[in-house]
mmCIF file of C-alpha atoms in Angstrom:
data_model
loop_
_atom_site.group_PDB
_atom_site.id
_atom_site.type_symbol
_atom_site.label_atom_id
_atom_site.label_comp_id
_atom_site.label_asym_id
_atom_site.label_seq_id
_atom_site.Cartn_x
_atom_site.Cartn_y
_atom_site.Cartn_z
ATOM 1 C CA MET A 944 -0.223 2.350 9.826
ATOM 2 C CA ALA A 945 1.683 5.574 10.436
ATOM 3 C CA ARG A 946 4.979 6.072 8.709
ATOM 4 C CA ARG A 947 8.045 5.921 10.931
ATOM 5 C CA LYS A 948 9.381 9.302 11.875
ATOM 6 C CA ARG A 949 13.038 9.937 11.292
ATOM 7 C CA THR A 950 15.611 10.456 13.979
ATOM 8 C CA SER A 951 19.148 11.263 12.967
ATOM 9 C CA SER A 952 21.975 9.590 14.813
ATOM 10 C CA VAL A 953 24.326 12.037 13.067
ATOM 11 C CA LEU A 954 22.350 14.948 14.544
ATOM 12 C CA GLU A 955 22.458 13.426 18.020
ATOM 13 C CA ARG A 956 26.211 12.841 17.754
ATOM 14 C CA ALA A 957 26.753 16.416 16.487
ATOM 15 C CA VAL A 958 24.795 17.867 19.438
ATOM 16 C CA ARG A 959 26.950 15.886 21.882
ATOM 17 C CA ARG A 960 30.124 16.949 20.056
ATOM 18 C CA ALA A 961 29.065 20.623 20.083
ATOM 19 C CA ALA A 962 28.446 20.439 23.837
ATOM 20 C CA SER A 963 31.888 18.909 24.342
ATOM 21 C CA ILE A 964 33.617 21.480 22.130
ATOM 22 C CA ASN A 965 31.704 24.275 23.900
ATOM 23 C CA SER A 966 33.326 23.160 27.165
ATOM 24 C CA ILE A 967 36.754 23.728 25.565
ATOM 25 C CA ASP A 968 36.042 27.240 24.249
ATOM 26 C CA PRO A 969 32.644 28.709 23.239
ATOM 27 C CA SER A 970 34.288 30.811 20.513
ATOM 28 C CA LEU A 971 36.663 28.115 19.207
ATOM 29 C CA ASP A 972 37.850 28.741 15.630
ATOM 30 C CA LEU A 973 39.709 25.848 14.006
ATOM 31 C CA GLY A 974 40.132 27.587 10.627
ATOM 32 C CA ASN A 975 38.568 26.922 7.229
ATOM 33 C CA GLY A 976 35.108 27.863 8.553
ATOM 34 C CA LEU A 977 35.223 25.293 11.339
ATOM 35 C CA THR A 978 33.798 27.408 14.140
ATOM 36 C CA LEU A 979 31.470 26.457 16.940
ATOM 37 C CA PRO A 980 28.832 29.052 15.868
ATOM 38 C CA ALA A 981 28.865 27.679 12.280
ATOM 39 C CA PHE A 982 28.613 24.124 13.657
ATOM 40 C CA SER A 983 25.690 25.127 15.903
ATOM 41 C CA THR A 984 23.945 26.839 12.970
ATOM 42 C CA LEU A 985 24.224 23.697 10.854
ATOM 43 C CA ILE A 986 22.924 21.584 13.751
ATOM 44 C CA GLU A 987 19.864 23.854 14.056
ATOM 45 C CA THR A 988 19.317 23.726 10.268
ATOM 46 C CA MET A 989 19.352 19.932 10.389
ATOM 47 C CA ARG A 990 17.009 19.880 13.410
ATOM 48 C CA THR A 991 14.581 22.223 11.586
ATOM 49 C CA LYS A 992 14.633 20.094 8.421
ATOM 50 C CA GLU A 993 14.126 16.870 10.392
ATOM 51 C CA ASN A 994 11.152 18.406 12.226
ATOM 52 C CA ALA A 995 9.675 19.639 8.934
ATOM 53 C CA TYR A 996 10.121 16.178 7.395
ATOM 54 C CA ASN A 997 8.450 14.437 10.341
ATOM 55 C CA SER A 998 5.590 16.969 10.279
ATOM 56 C CA ALA A 999 5.137 16.342 6.554
ATOM 57 C CA LEU A 1000 4.946 12.591 7.232
ATOM 58 C CA SER A 1001 2.227 13.205 9.815
ATOM 59 C CA SER A 1002 0.300 15.340 7.334
ATOM 60 C CA LEU A 1003 0.749 12.691 4.673
ATOM 61 C CA ASP A 1004 -0.571 10.003 7.057
ATOM 62 C CA ARG A 1005 -3.629 12.159 7.777
ATOM 63 C CA LEU A 1006 -4.260 12.736 4.064
ATOM 64 C CA TYR A 1007 -3.870 9.006 3.379
ATOM 65 C CA ARG A 1008 -6.403 8.091 6.082
ATOM 66 C CA GLU A 1009 -8.840 10.708 4.738
ATOM 67 C CA MET A 1010 -8.372 9.358 1.212
ATOM 68 C CA LEU A 1011 -9.087 5.776 2.358
ATOM 69 C CA GLU A 1012 -12.240 6.918 4.166
ATOM 70 C CA THR A 1013 -13.427 8.759 1.053
ATOM 71 C CA GLU A 1014 -12.606 5.717 -1.079
ATOM 72 C CA ASP A 1015 -14.771 3.516 1.181
ATOM 73 C CA GLU A 1016 -17.577 6.066 1.015
ATOM 74 C CA LEU A 1017 -17.271 6.185 -2.785
ATOM 75 C CA GLY A 1018 -17.385 2.379 -3.024
ATOM 76 C CA ASP A 1019 -20.543 2.297 -0.907
ATOM 77 C CA MET A 1020 -22.201 4.999 -2.998
ATOM 78 C CA THR A 1021 -21.215 3.218 -6.212
ATOM 79 C CA GLU A 1022 -22.947 0.076 -4.965
ATOM 80 C CA HIS A 1023 -26.000 2.061 -3.818
ATOM 81 C CA MET A 1024 -26.246 3.782 -7.208
ATOM 82 C CA LEU A 1025 -26.341 0.421 -8.998
ATOM 83 C CA MET A 1026 -28.886 -0.966 -6.519
ATOM 84 C CA ALA A 1027 -31.053 2.144 -7.020
ATOM 85 C CA VAL A 1028 -30.956 1.718 -10.808
ATOM 86 C CA GLY A 1029 -31.908 -1.938 -10.306
ATOM 87 C CA THR A 1030 -34.776 -0.931 -8.033
ATOM 88 C CA ARG A 1031 -36.094 1.739 -10.399
ATOM 89 C CA TYR A 1032 -35.692 -0.068 -13.724
ATOM 90 C CA GLY A 1033 -35.428 -3.719 -12.658
ATOM 91 C CA LYS A 1034 -32.426 -6.022 -12.613
ATOM 92 C CA SER A 1035 -33.284 -7.419 -16.043
ATOM 93 C CA SER A 1036 -33.458 -4.014 -17.730
ATOM 94 C CA VAL A 1037 -31.163 -2.501 -20.309
ATOM 95 C CA GLU A 1038 -30.613 0.469 -17.975
ATOM 96 C CA TYR A 1039 -29.266 -1.851 -15.270
ATOM 97 C CA GLY A 1040 -26.754 -3.215 -17.768
ATOM 98 C CA MET A 1041 -25.861 0.307 -18.866
ATOM 99 C CA ALA A 1042 -25.157 1.218 -15.223
ATOM 100 C CA GLY A 1043 -22.661 -1.637 -14.981
ATOM 101 C CA GLY A 1044 -24.826 -4.408 -13.557
ATOM 102 C CA VAL A 1045 -25.245 -7.840 -15.096
ATOM 103 C CA PRO A 1046 -28.918 -8.333 -16.020
ATOM 104 C CA LYS A 1047 -30.547 -11.424 -14.502
ATOM 105 C CA THR A 1048 -31.125 -12.909 -17.937
ATOM 106 C CA GLN A 1049 -27.388 -12.862 -18.687
ATOM 107 C CA ARG A 1050 -26.113 -14.349 -15.435
ATOM 108 C CA ARG A 1051 -24.556 -17.806 -15.476
ATOM 109 C CA LYS A 1052 -25.984 -20.234 -13.014
ATOM 110 C CA GLY A 1053 -23.788 -23.120 -11.952
ATOM 111 C CA LEU A 1054 -24.321 -25.894 -9.503
ATOM 112 C CA ARG A 1055 -22.244 -25.989 -6.353
ATOM 113 C CA GLY A 1056 -18.904 -27.657 -6.809
ATOM 114 C CA GLU A 1057 -18.948 -27.286 -10.603
ATOM 115 C CA SER A 1058 -16.323 -25.292 -12.358
ATOM 116 C CA PRO A 1059 -17.649 -22.553 -14.653
ATOM 117 C CA THR A 1060 -16.120 -24.246 -17.737
ATOM 118 C CA PRO A 1061 -16.560 -28.014 -17.799
ATOM 119 C CA THR A 1062 -13.475 -29.910 -18.915
ATOM 120 C CA ASN A 1063 -13.860 -33.602 -19.644
ATOM 121 C CA GLU A 1064 -10.560 -33.939 -21.449
ATOM 122 C CA GLN A 1065 -7.178 -34.319 -19.854
ATOM 123 C CA PRO A 1066 -4.927 -31.326 -20.637
ATOM 124 C CA SER A 1067 -2.499 -32.039 -23.472
ATOM 125 C CA PHE A 1068 0.572 -31.073 -21.437
ATOM 126 C CA VAL A 1069 -0.009 -33.802 -18.805
ATOM 127 C CA ALA A 1070 1.677 -37.078 -19.729
ATOM 128 C CA SER A 1071 -0.408 -40.213 -19.559
ATOM 129 C CA MET A 1072 0.429 -42.522 -16.669
ATOM 130 C CA GLU A 1073 -0.507 -45.669 -18.611
ATOM 131 C CA GLY A 1074 2.109 -48.012 -19.998
ATOM 132 C CA LYS A 1075 2.182 -49.693 -23.408
ATOM 133 C CA ASN A 1076 -0.235 -52.446 -22.392
ATOM 134 C CA GLY A 1077 -2.808 -50.088 -20.798
ATOM 135 C CA LYS A 1078 -1.601 -50.688 -17.231
ATOM 136 C CA LYS A 1079 0.196 -48.278 -14.964
ATOM 137 C CA PRO A 1080 3.951 -48.899 -15.040
ATOM 138 C CA ALA A 1081 5.461 -50.570 -12.010
ATOM 139 C CA ALA A 1082 7.898 -48.566 -9.935
ATOM 140 C CA THR A 1083 11.474 -49.734 -10.383
ATOM 141 C CA THR A 1084 14.337 -49.274 -7.968
#
């Protein structure tokens, strides 16, 4: 998903204000550096920086997409490398284990529906639901 580009409401308002002030007097000087040319220069500086920022976001999005594509390609090659080691040396070999695979002789086989670690005991933190006489307590209101 592409990053949202930035639009400045302050920039838009400043452009409208500059157009309005320009209709009063194109060379208006309000003192203390508040001139229409200085205002217009700052507006153009902001516009340039906003365009540069949005261009950088587009470049960043492109780099991100390229990185994700390369990551997928790397994941595929990683899997192919392991499969090739398994094909050349066998899936029960030491080399297969060295390459990161789990040799067939070391794999755990479980039946469907079984948890990998059988637990026949009730966990100690669960309170027993039986009463003193071995029956479940009756609900009281």
